[in-house]
């Protein structure tokens, strides 16, 4: 018989994985792994601002992530620096500013390890409601913009010529990423959010016969990683967040093996 806190952790982790999987597919297709890192590092700055201004942490993380996304779009249009250099600059700057701000908040007791690596075992019933309500919203919006977003991933010029407004779809995608990071921060922490987005999608890419199937498979692999990681954490007394990521890595390694029952397709390798 599982304890209530462990059951809540399982439900919460699976909820995050179901949302992170499909979004992670676009990160993999677009080679935007560094963008996920940038937003996750910005989450720490959001936490610092939430403590300073006495506002809800998730709202502050969402606001900072959206602001950073908009700043990135503006800087990319100016062509001042290559995209990877801009992402590196914003990522490490946001992380450093967040840590400096937290250092000045001497009147607040801060669990920095919990912020960086998450504390999924401390998830409450209200957290579950937020995760599933937010996750349902994200998946609904993603389904609505799937076609223009995918078309813009394959060929932005062709998508624009067909009137699909890929720039608008990109902006919506960035906001959805901000929502997921704000939700997932408590589950796996600032430093491990990107891994939960990328690793299941990378494993699914080698196995799925098409884009939609890859999104569904990535969600399933992420859910399996949550279950495997939490039970491994329970058995070996290891940190829960990192254990989930290690389990996801194990599933990715399995996807690399030349097993006859694992079908592979090039259809999901968007370039």
PDB file of C-alpha atoms in Angstrom, residues 112-250:
ATOM      1  CA  UNK A 112      17.815  26.301  -2.844  1.00  0.00           C
ATOM      2  CA  UNK A 113      18.296  22.565  -3.414  1.00  0.00           C
ATOM      3  CA  UNK A 114      14.529  22.147  -3.657  1.00  0.00           C
ATOM      4  CA  UNK A 115      14.332  24.955  -6.224  1.00  0.00           C
ATOM      5  CA  UNK A 116      17.147  23.518  -8.326  1.00  0.00           C
ATOM      6  CA  UNK A 117      16.180  19.837  -8.184  1.00  0.00           C
ATOM      7  CA  UNK A 118      12.515  19.875  -7.180  1.00  0.00           C
ATOM      8  CA  UNK A 119      10.587  18.189  -4.390  1.00  0.00           C
ATOM      9  CA  UNK A 120       7.915  16.086  -6.022  1.00  0.00           C
ATOM     10  CA  UNK A 121       7.166  14.245  -2.782  1.00  0.00           C
ATOM     11  CA  UNK A 122       5.882  17.508  -1.277  1.00  0.00           C
ATOM     12  CA  UNK A 123       3.142  17.965  -3.902  1.00  0.00           C
ATOM     13  CA  UNK A 124      -0.229  18.836  -2.387  1.00  0.00           C
ATOM     14  CA  UNK A 125      -3.784  18.295  -3.627  1.00  0.00           C
ATOM     15  CA  UNK A 126      -3.989  21.936  -4.709  1.00  0.00           C
ATOM     16  CA  UNK A 127      -0.761  21.453  -6.695  1.00  0.00           C
ATOM     17  CA  UNK A 128      -2.383  18.498  -8.451  1.00  0.00           C
ATOM     18  CA  UNK A 129      -5.350  20.650  -9.414  1.00  0.00           C
ATOM     19  CA  UNK A 130      -3.034  23.323 -10.844  1.00  0.00           C
ATOM     20  CA  UNK A 131      -0.948  20.759 -12.740  1.00  0.00           C
ATOM     21  CA  UNK A 132      -3.920  19.067 -14.408  1.00  0.00           C
ATOM     22  CA  UNK A 133      -5.880  22.264 -15.062  1.00  0.00           C
ATOM     23  CA  UNK A 134      -2.807  23.955 -16.521  1.00  0.00           C
ATOM     24  CA  UNK A 135      -1.819  20.820 -18.416  1.00  0.00           C
ATOM     25  CA  UNK A 136      -5.267  20.470 -19.981  1.00  0.00           C
ATOM     26  CA  UNK A 137      -5.136  24.105 -21.078  1.00  0.00           C
ATOM     27  CA  UNK A 138      -1.658  23.686 -22.596  1.00  0.00           C
ATOM     28  CA  UNK A 139      -2.602  20.540 -24.527  1.00  0.00           C
ATOM     29  CA  UNK A 140      -5.819  22.139 -25.809  1.00  0.00           C
ATOM     30  CA  UNK A 141      -3.957  25.208 -27.094  1.00  0.00           C
ATOM     31  CA  UNK A 142      -1.183  23.039 -28.556  1.00  0.00           C
ATOM     32  CA  UNK A 143      -3.753  20.968 -30.454  1.00  0.00           C
ATOM     33  CA  UNK A 144      -5.285  24.195 -31.777  1.00  0.00           C
ATOM     34  CA  UNK A 145      -1.956  25.555 -33.111  1.00  0.00           C
ATOM     35  CA  UNK A 146      -0.453  22.168 -34.036  1.00  0.00           C
ATOM     36  CA  UNK A 147      -0.825  22.567 -37.812  1.00  0.00           C
ATOM     37  CA  UNK A 148       0.699  26.073 -38.202  1.00  0.00           C
ATOM     38  CA  UNK A 149       3.334  25.297 -35.568  1.00  0.00           C
ATOM     39  CA  UNK A 150       4.404  22.098 -37.286  1.00  0.00           C
ATOM     40  CA  UNK A 151       4.305  23.721 -40.721  1.00  0.00           C
ATOM     41  CA  UNK A 152       6.489  26.538 -39.406  1.00  0.00           C
ATOM     42  CA  UNK A 153       8.892  23.952 -38.027  1.00  0.00           C
ATOM     43  CA  UNK A 154       9.249  22.250 -41.415  1.00  0.00           C
ATOM     44  CA  UNK A 155       9.366  25.445 -43.518  1.00  0.00           C
ATOM     45  CA  UNK A 156       8.602  28.883 -42.042  1.00  0.00           C
ATOM     46  CA  UNK A 157       8.557  30.469 -45.514  1.00  0.00           C
ATOM     47  CA  UNK A 158       6.031  27.970 -46.887  1.00  0.00           C
ATOM     48  CA  UNK A 159       3.859  28.265 -43.778  1.00  0.00           C
ATOM     49  CA  UNK A 160       3.839  32.059 -44.105  1.00  0.00           C
ATOM     50  CA  UNK A 161       3.019  31.823 -47.818  1.00  0.00           C
ATOM     51  CA  UNK A 162       0.003  29.643 -46.987  1.00  0.00           C
ATOM     52  CA  UNK A 163      -1.239  32.180 -44.438  1.00  0.00           C
ATOM     53  CA  UNK A 164      -0.604  30.031 -41.356  1.00  0.00           C
ATOM     54  CA  UNK A 165       1.067  32.858 -39.388  1.00  0.00           C
ATOM     55  CA  UNK A 166       4.059  30.851 -38.084  1.00  0.00           C
ATOM     56  CA  UNK A 167       5.351  33.812 -36.029  1.00  0.00           C
ATOM     57  CA  UNK A 168       2.113  33.916 -34.060  1.00  0.00           C
ATOM     58  CA  UNK A 169       2.282  30.149 -33.549  1.00  0.00           C
ATOM     59  CA  UNK A 170       5.878  30.520 -32.312  1.00  0.00           C
ATOM     60  CA  UNK A 171       4.821  33.134 -29.772  1.00  0.00           C
ATOM     61  CA  UNK A 172       2.012  30.889 -28.511  1.00  0.00           C
ATOM     62  CA  UNK A 173       4.459  27.986 -28.260  1.00  0.00           C
ATOM     63  CA  UNK A 174       6.843  30.060 -26.143  1.00  0.00           C
ATOM     64  CA  UNK A 175       4.011  31.010 -23.802  1.00  0.00           C
ATOM     65  CA  UNK A 176       2.990  27.362 -23.481  1.00  0.00           C
ATOM     66  CA  UNK A 177       6.581  26.551 -22.587  1.00  0.00           C
ATOM     67  CA  UNK A 178       6.457  29.221 -19.900  1.00  0.00           C
ATOM     68  CA  UNK A 179       3.292  27.673 -18.449  1.00  0.00           C
ATOM     69  CA  UNK A 180       4.816  24.170 -18.362  1.00  0.00           C
ATOM     70  CA  UNK A 181       8.023  25.378 -16.717  1.00  0.00           C
ATOM     71  CA  UNK A 182       6.051  27.275 -14.073  1.00  0.00           C
ATOM     72  CA  UNK A 183       4.053  24.115 -13.359  1.00  0.00           C
ATOM     73  CA  UNK A 184       6.965  21.666 -13.522  1.00  0.00           C
ATOM     74  CA  UNK A 185       9.423  23.653 -11.416  1.00  0.00           C
ATOM     75  CA  UNK A 186       8.171  22.142  -8.154  1.00  0.00           C
ATOM     76  CA  UNK A 187       8.231  18.636  -9.635  1.00  0.00           C
ATOM     77  CA  UNK A 188      11.764  18.287 -10.999  1.00  0.00           C
ATOM     78  CA  UNK A 189      13.319  21.662 -10.236  1.00  0.00           C
ATOM     79  CA  UNK A 190      14.885  24.395 -12.330  1.00  0.00           C
ATOM     80  CA  UNK A 191      17.895  22.403 -13.531  1.00  0.00           C
ATOM     81  CA  UNK A 192      16.023  19.251 -14.551  1.00  0.00           C
ATOM     82  CA  UNK A 193      12.977  20.656 -16.364  1.00  0.00           C
ATOM     83  CA  UNK A 194      14.750  20.700 -19.718  1.00  0.00           C
ATOM     84  CA  UNK A 195      15.734  17.051 -19.341  1.00  0.00           C
ATOM     85  CA  UNK A 196      12.098  16.044 -18.826  1.00  0.00           C
ATOM     86  CA  UNK A 197      11.186  17.984 -21.962  1.00  0.00           C
ATOM     87  CA  UNK A 198      13.972  16.688 -24.188  1.00  0.00           C
ATOM     88  CA  UNK A 199      14.864  13.110 -23.216  1.00  0.00           C
ATOM     89  CA  UNK A 200      11.411  11.466 -23.680  1.00  0.00           C
ATOM     90  CA  UNK A 201      10.977  13.300 -27.000  1.00  0.00           C
ATOM     91  CA  UNK A 202      14.450  12.222 -28.140  1.00  0.00           C
ATOM     92  CA  UNK A 203      13.637   8.599 -27.308  1.00  0.00           C
ATOM     93  CA  UNK A 204      10.261   8.789 -29.056  1.00  0.00           C
ATOM     94  CA  UNK A 205      11.857  10.284 -32.163  1.00  0.00           C
ATOM     95  CA  UNK A 206      13.628   7.025 -32.895  1.00  0.00           C
ATOM     96  CA  UNK A 207      10.512   4.898 -32.526  1.00  0.00           C
ATOM     97  CA  UNK A 208       7.441   6.792 -33.723  1.00  0.00           C
ATOM     98  CA  UNK A 209       6.102   6.461 -37.297  1.00  0.00           C
ATOM     99  CA  UNK A 210       4.901  10.083 -37.502  1.00  0.00           C
ATOM    100  CA  UNK A 211       4.798  13.460 -35.713  1.00  0.00           C
ATOM    101  CA  UNK A 212       1.509  12.912 -33.861  1.00  0.00           C
ATOM    102  CA  UNK A 213       2.565   9.420 -32.814  1.00  0.00           C
ATOM    103  CA  UNK A 214       5.881  10.828 -31.609  1.00  0.00           C
ATOM    104  CA  UNK A 215       4.072  13.360 -29.393  1.00  0.00           C
ATOM    105  CA  UNK A 216       1.907  10.634 -27.858  1.00  0.00           C
ATOM    106  CA  UNK A 217       4.863   8.290 -27.417  1.00  0.00           C
ATOM    107  CA  UNK A 218       6.968  11.032 -25.813  1.00  0.00           C
ATOM    108  CA  UNK A 219       4.192  11.613 -23.276  1.00  0.00           C
ATOM    109  CA  UNK A 220       4.060   7.869 -22.554  1.00  0.00           C
ATOM    110  CA  UNK A 221       7.838   7.589 -22.181  1.00  0.00           C
ATOM    111  CA  UNK A 222       7.832  10.569 -19.840  1.00  0.00           C
ATOM    112  CA  UNK A 223       5.098   8.979 -17.727  1.00  0.00           C
ATOM    113  CA  UNK A 224       7.034   5.701 -17.596  1.00  0.00           C
ATOM    114  CA  UNK A 225      10.154   7.599 -16.528  1.00  0.00           C
ATOM    115  CA  UNK A 226       8.214   9.239 -13.700  1.00  0.00           C
ATOM    116  CA  UNK A 227       6.914   5.896 -12.443  1.00  0.00           C
ATOM    117  CA  UNK A 228      10.271   4.164 -12.794  1.00  0.00           C
ATOM    118  CA  UNK A 229      12.191   7.068 -11.262  1.00  0.00           C
ATOM    119  CA  UNK A 230       9.912   7.393  -8.242  1.00  0.00           C
ATOM    120  CA  UNK A 231       9.906   3.674  -7.467  1.00  0.00           C
ATOM    121  CA  UNK A 232      13.685   3.607  -7.958  1.00  0.00           C
ATOM    122  CA  UNK A 233      13.971   6.552  -5.593  1.00  0.00           C
ATOM    123  CA  UNK A 234      11.837   4.690  -3.058  1.00  0.00           C
ATOM    124  CA  UNK A 235      13.906   1.521  -3.336  1.00  0.00           C
ATOM    125  CA  UNK A 236      17.404   3.021  -3.390  1.00  0.00           C
ATOM    126  CA  UNK A 237      16.716   6.155  -1.288  1.00  0.00           C
ATOM    127  CA  UNK A 238      17.872   8.546  -4.019  1.00  0.00           C
ATOM    128  CA  UNK A 239      16.606  12.087  -4.831  1.00  0.00           C
ATOM    129  CA  UNK A 240      13.286  11.817  -6.642  1.00  0.00           C
ATOM    130  CA  UNK A 241      13.765  14.504  -9.329  1.00  0.00           C
ATOM    131  CA  UNK A 242      17.162  13.313 -10.564  1.00  0.00           C
ATOM    132  CA  UNK A 243      15.932   9.693 -10.348  1.00  0.00           C
ATOM    133  CA  UNK A 244      13.140  10.520 -12.802  1.00  0.00           C
ATOM    134  CA  UNK A 245      15.657  11.993 -15.240  1.00  0.00           C
ATOM    135  CA  UNK A 246      17.934   8.957 -14.874  1.00  0.00           C
ATOM    136  CA  UNK A 247      14.973   6.688 -15.621  1.00  0.00           C
ATOM    137  CA  UNK A 248      14.207   8.771 -18.727  1.00  0.00           C
ATOM    138  CA  UNK A 249      17.845   8.425 -19.786  1.00  0.00           C
ATOM    139  CA  UNK A 250      17.584   4.654 -19.352  1.00  0.00           C
TER     140      UNK A 250
END
